[in-house]
Short mmCIF file of C-alpha atoms in Angstrom, two decimals:
data_model
loop_
_atom_site.label_atom_id
_atom_site.label_comp_id
_atom_site.label_asym_id
_atom_site.label_seq_id
_atom_site.Cartn_x
_atom_site.Cartn_y
_atom_site.Cartn_z
CA MET A 23 -18.87 21.92 6.56
CA SER A 24 -21.77 21.86 9.03
CA ALA A 25 -24.36 24.55 8.29
CA ARG A 26 -24.50 25.69 11.91
CA THR A 27 -21.98 28.41 12.72
CA GLY A 28 -22.50 29.10 16.42
CA GLY A 29 -23.46 32.73 16.06
CA GLY A 30 -20.82 33.32 13.41
CA LEU A 31 -17.94 31.53 15.11
CA PHE A 32 -17.26 29.40 12.06
CA THR A 33 -17.70 32.19 9.53
CA ARG A 34 -14.74 34.23 10.75
CA PRO A 35 -11.95 34.83 8.20
CA HIS A 36 -9.41 32.93 10.31
CA THR A 37 -9.18 29.82 12.46
CA PRO A 38 -11.15 30.55 15.66
CA VAL A 39 -9.02 30.70 18.80
CA GLY A 40 -10.54 30.57 22.26
CA THR A 41 -9.75 29.98 25.90
CA TRP A 42 -11.41 28.48 28.97
CA LEU A 43 -13.01 30.62 31.66
CA LYS A 44 -12.70 29.20 35.20
CA ILE A 45 -12.83 32.31 37.41
CA ALA A 46 -16.22 33.31 38.81
CA SER A 47 -15.95 36.94 37.72
CA GLY A 48 -16.68 38.97 34.63
CA GLU A 49 -13.28 40.68 34.42
CA PRO A 50 -11.40 37.70 32.91
CA ALA A 51 -14.04 37.47 30.16
CA GLU A 52 -13.56 41.17 29.42
CA ILE A 53 -9.79 40.75 29.31
CA MET A 54 -10.07 37.84 26.86
CA ALA A 55 -12.20 39.97 24.56
CA PHE A 56 -9.74 42.86 24.65
CA ALA A 57 -6.90 40.37 24.03
CA GLY A 58 -8.55 39.29 20.79
CA PHE A 59 -9.96 35.83 21.47
CA ASP A 60 -12.76 34.76 19.14
CA PHE A 61 -14.58 32.64 21.70
CA VAL A 62 -14.54 31.49 25.29
CA VAL A 63 -15.67 28.26 26.88
CA VAL A 64 -17.18 28.66 30.33
CA ASP A 65 -15.94 25.58 32.15
CA LEU A 66 -18.59 23.96 34.33
CA GLU A 67 -16.74 20.64 34.34
CA HIS A 68 -13.40 21.56 35.91
CA ALA A 69 -14.16 24.82 37.73
CA PRO A 70 -16.38 25.66 40.71
CA LEU A 71 -18.78 27.74 38.62
CA ASP A 72 -22.55 27.59 39.02
CA LEU A 73 -25.27 28.21 36.46
CA GLN A 74 -25.85 31.79 37.58
CA THR A 75 -22.17 32.63 37.09
CA ALA A 76 -22.18 30.93 33.70
CA TYR A 77 -25.22 33.01 32.80
CA ARG A 78 -23.35 36.25 33.53
CA LEU A 79 -20.17 35.15 31.74
CA ILE A 80 -22.17 34.18 28.64
CA ASN A 81 -23.68 37.66 28.51
CA THR A 82 -20.35 39.42 29.06
CA ALA A 83 -18.65 37.43 26.31
CA ALA A 84 -21.46 38.00 23.83
CA ALA A 85 -21.68 41.71 24.59
CA LEU A 86 -17.96 42.08 23.80
CA GLY A 87 -18.11 40.25 20.47
CA MET A 88 -16.89 36.81 21.50
CA THR A 89 -18.84 33.62 20.89
CA PRO A 90 -19.87 32.16 24.27
CA LEU A 91 -19.68 28.38 24.54
CA VAL A 92 -20.08 26.33 27.71
CA ARG A 93 -18.55 23.03 28.73
CA VAL A 94 -21.41 21.44 30.63
CA PRO A 95 -20.65 19.27 33.67
CA ASP A 96 -22.65 16.29 32.41
CA LYS A 97 -25.07 15.11 29.73
CA THR A 98 -28.25 16.07 31.60
CA PRO A 99 -30.84 17.60 29.21
CA SER A 100 -32.12 20.00 31.90
CA THR A 101 -28.63 21.48 32.35
CA ILE A 102 -28.13 21.77 28.59
CA GLN A 103 -31.49 23.50 28.23
CA LYS A 104 -30.71 26.08 30.92
CA ILE A 105 -27.31 26.84 29.39
CA LEU A 106 -28.73 27.33 25.90
CA ASP A 107 -31.59 29.49 27.15
CA SER A 108 -28.94 31.59 28.93
CA GLY A 109 -27.68 32.57 25.48
CA ALA A 110 -24.76 30.18 24.92
CA LYS A 111 -24.09 29.59 21.24
CA GLY A 112 -23.05 26.01 21.84
CA ILE A 113 -21.97 23.38 24.31
CA LEU A 114 -19.02 21.07 24.74
CA VAL A 115 -20.04 17.81 26.39
CA PRO A 116 -17.36 15.79 28.21
CA HIS A 117 -16.85 12.04 27.89
CA VAL A 118 -19.20 11.24 25.04
CA ASP A 119 -18.09 7.71 24.21
CA THR A 120 -20.81 6.22 22.01
CA VAL A 121 -23.04 7.24 19.13
CA GLU A 122 -26.04 6.68 21.40
CA GLU A 123 -24.69 9.22 23.89
CA ALA A 124 -23.95 11.68 21.10
CA ALA A 125 -27.47 11.25 19.73
CA ALA A 126 -28.98 11.91 23.16
CA VAL A 127 -26.88 15.04 23.66
CA GLY A 128 -27.77 16.25 20.18
CA ARG A 129 -31.49 15.79 20.86
CA ALA A 130 -31.13 17.77 24.09
CA CYS A 131 -29.86 20.72 22.03
CA ARG A 132 -32.69 20.77 19.48
CA PHE A 133 -36.35 21.61 19.62
CA PRO A 134 -38.94 19.11 18.33
CA PRO A 135 -39.21 17.49 15.87
CA HIS A 136 -35.38 17.36 15.78
CA GLY A 137 -34.93 16.88 19.53
CA VAL A 138 -36.41 17.18 23.00
CA ARG A 139 -35.36 20.67 24.12
CA GLY A 140 -38.25 22.52 25.75
CA ALA A 141 -39.29 25.96 24.54
CA GLY A 142 -38.29 28.85 26.80
CA GLY A 143 -38.79 31.94 24.69
CA THR A 144 -39.01 34.23 27.72
CA SER A 145 -35.33 33.54 28.46
CA ARG A 146 -32.31 35.56 27.32
CA ALA A 147 -32.08 33.41 24.18
CA GLY A 148 -35.61 34.57 23.36
CA ALA A 149 -34.90 38.21 24.26
CA TRP A 150 -37.12 37.87 27.31
CA GLY A 151 -40.14 37.03 25.19
CA LEU A 152 -39.65 39.95 22.79
CA ARG A 153 -38.10 37.83 20.06
CA PRO A 154 -40.53 36.16 17.64
CA ASN A 155 -40.99 32.58 18.78
CA ALA A 156 -40.33 31.18 15.32
CA GLU A 157 -36.98 32.98 15.27
CA TYR A 158 -36.06 31.69 18.74
CA LEU A 159 -36.91 28.12 17.76
CA ALA A 160 -35.11 28.39 14.42
CA GLU A 161 -31.87 29.57 16.03
CA GLY A 162 -31.92 26.68 18.46
CA ASN A 163 -32.22 24.19 15.65
CA GLU A 164 -30.13 25.94 13.01
CA ASP A 165 -27.28 27.75 14.75
CA VAL A 166 -26.50 26.41 18.25
CA LEU A 167 -23.45 24.12 18.24
CA CYS A 168 -23.41 20.64 19.76
CA ILE A 169 -19.82 19.49 20.27
CA PRO A 170 -19.15 16.11 21.92
CA GLN A 171 -15.74 15.65 23.53
CA LEU A 172 -13.87 12.53 22.47
CA GLU A 173 -11.77 11.36 25.42
CA SER A 174 -11.39 7.61 24.98
CA VAL A 175 -10.36 5.16 22.29
CA GLU A 176 -13.99 4.02 22.16
CA ALA A 177 -15.08 7.59 21.43
CA ILE A 178 -12.52 8.04 18.66
CA LYS A 179 -13.70 4.83 17.02
CA ALA A 180 -17.31 6.02 17.22
CA ALA A 181 -16.47 9.48 15.80
CA PRO A 182 -17.58 8.77 12.21
CA GLU A 183 -21.02 7.64 13.41
CA MET A 184 -21.31 10.58 15.81
CA LEU A 185 -20.40 13.05 13.09
CA ALA A 186 -22.97 11.52 10.76
CA LEU A 187 -25.71 12.75 13.12
CA ASP A 188 -27.46 15.91 11.92
CA THR A 189 -27.63 17.20 15.49
CA VAL A 190 -23.83 17.05 16.00
CA ASP A 191 -21.80 19.89 14.49
CA ALA A 192 -18.21 19.20 15.51
CA VAL A 193 -16.08 17.17 17.90
CA PHE A 194 -13.43 18.21 20.38
CA VAL A 195 -10.63 15.79 21.22
CA GLY A 196 -9.62 15.84 24.88
CA ALA A 197 -6.08 14.60 24.33
CA ALA A 198 -5.17 14.67 28.04
CA ASP A 199 -7.97 12.33 29.11
CA LEU A 200 -7.57 10.26 25.95
CA SER A 201 -3.89 9.68 26.67
CA MET A 202 -4.57 8.89 30.35
CA SER A 203 -7.14 6.28 29.34
CA MET A 204 -4.41 4.69 27.22
CA GLY A 205 -1.66 4.95 29.82
CA SER A 206 0.18 7.24 27.43
CA THR A 207 0.91 10.96 26.91
CA PRO A 208 -0.74 13.56 24.66
CA SER A 209 2.38 13.83 22.49
CA SER A 210 2.89 10.09 21.98
CA PRO A 211 2.56 8.74 18.42
CA ASP A 212 -0.38 6.49 19.29
CA VAL A 213 -2.38 9.41 20.69
CA LEU A 214 -1.44 11.68 17.78
CA ASP A 215 -2.65 9.03 15.36
CA LEU A 216 -6.02 8.92 17.09
CA VAL A 217 -6.27 12.71 17.03
CA ALA A 218 -5.50 12.68 13.30
CA SER A 219 -8.20 10.07 12.74
CA ALA A 220 -10.76 12.25 14.55
CA ILE A 221 -9.83 15.25 12.38
CA SER A 222 -10.14 13.09 9.28
CA ALA A 223 -13.54 11.75 10.38
CA ALA A 224 -14.80 15.30 10.97
CA HIS A 225 -13.68 16.50 7.56
CA ASP A 226 -15.13 13.42 5.86
CA ALA A 227 -18.46 14.39 7.41
CA GLY A 228 -18.09 18.03 6.36
CA LYS A 229 -17.71 19.11 9.98
CA ARG A 230 -15.02 20.38 12.35
CA CYS A 231 -12.61 19.12 14.98
CA GLY A 232 -11.06 21.18 17.78
CA LEU A 233 -8.16 20.73 20.20
CA ALA A 234 -6.69 22.42 23.29
CA PHE A 235 -3.00 23.24 23.68
CA GLY A 236 -2.37 24.96 26.99
CA SER A 237 0.17 27.76 26.69
CA VAL A 238 1.89 26.44 23.56
CA PRO A 239 0.64 28.49 20.60
CA GLU A 240 3.27 27.02 18.27
CA ARG A 241 1.80 23.54 18.73
CA ALA A 242 -1.69 24.91 18.12
CA ALA A 243 -0.56 26.58 14.89
CA GLN A 244 1.03 23.33 13.73
CA ALA A 245 -2.20 21.47 14.48
CA VAL A 246 -4.13 23.96 12.37
CA ARG A 247 -1.72 23.37 9.50
CA GLU A 248 -2.45 19.66 9.95
CA GLY A 249 -6.20 20.16 9.73
CA CYS A 250 -7.48 21.24 13.17
CA ASP A 251 -10.40 23.66 12.74
CA PHE A 252 -10.56 25.54 16.07
CA VAL A 253 -8.23 25.74 19.05
CA LEU A 254 -8.25 26.57 22.73
CA LEU A 255 -5.19 28.15 24.36
CA SER A 256 -4.65 28.05 28.11
CA ASN A 257 -7.31 29.40 30.52
CA ASP A 258 -7.81 32.45 32.71
CA THR A 259 -6.44 30.89 35.90
CA THR A 260 -3.30 29.48 34.29
CA MET A 261 -2.58 32.73 32.47
CA LEU A 262 -2.70 34.56 35.79
CA ALA A 263 -0.60 31.91 37.53
CA GLU A 264 2.08 31.87 34.82
CA ALA A 265 2.26 35.66 34.64
CA ALA A 266 2.51 35.95 38.42
CA ARG A 267 5.22 33.32 38.73
CA GLY A 268 7.17 34.79 35.82
CA LEU A 269 7.04 38.25 37.35
CA VAL A 270 8.27 37.06 40.74
CA ARG A 271 11.05 34.97 39.21
CA ALA A 272 12.15 37.87 37.03
CA PHE A 273 12.32 40.12 40.08
CA ARG A 274 14.29 37.53 42.10
CA ASP A 275 16.75 37.08 39.25
CA ALA A 276 17.16 40.85 38.78
CA ALA A 277 17.55 41.43 42.50
CA GLY A 278 20.18 38.74 42.82
#
């Protein structure tokens, strides 16, 4: 397996389970920690969250023992740098389709000579300048996770080359976007075959592959039995929506 663990995420005694954070408030992050999630992914791609909000959610998650990851909105090195200096233990990068894109994203995560990330030791990641600079630089190169998202057939085919890069630690298969690009569905055999090939490519490289499953924990557990290494279940907004709708429906049924 990859030597980088994302602040201990991949050294836990069980398969890591996380969820997405989309609400611009610290309370959902606290709730996820008390519920027992191992990690959260602050979603800057599909939620109206800004960098300052992400910064606060990263700190809340870390303070409560969860591993804070962030799905960045794009592949821009300046955004990646700000997120990592905010204390995130890794990033998920959407729509990485080629080995060249994966290499560029990986370089954005690492300090020279392994990459192009600029030093910012006076940030949270550097304990506001109180952390020894060598330690700050070493963590950036040796522990922060770079996780490209595979969301097209092209990306799946390029997975073995992406995973061969030293700067890439894992991949995450976005089955929803992958299936849409194929005119199919996430549960169709052709999509499942591609997901299986991504898992196999990750394991061949000694690395990890993750998947998301909405509010279907049984499917996530089955995927883990089939080789998936980390899973995401639902998200804060959907959990609230489903609980609210279920409560109202239960009342209407009981009230007749």
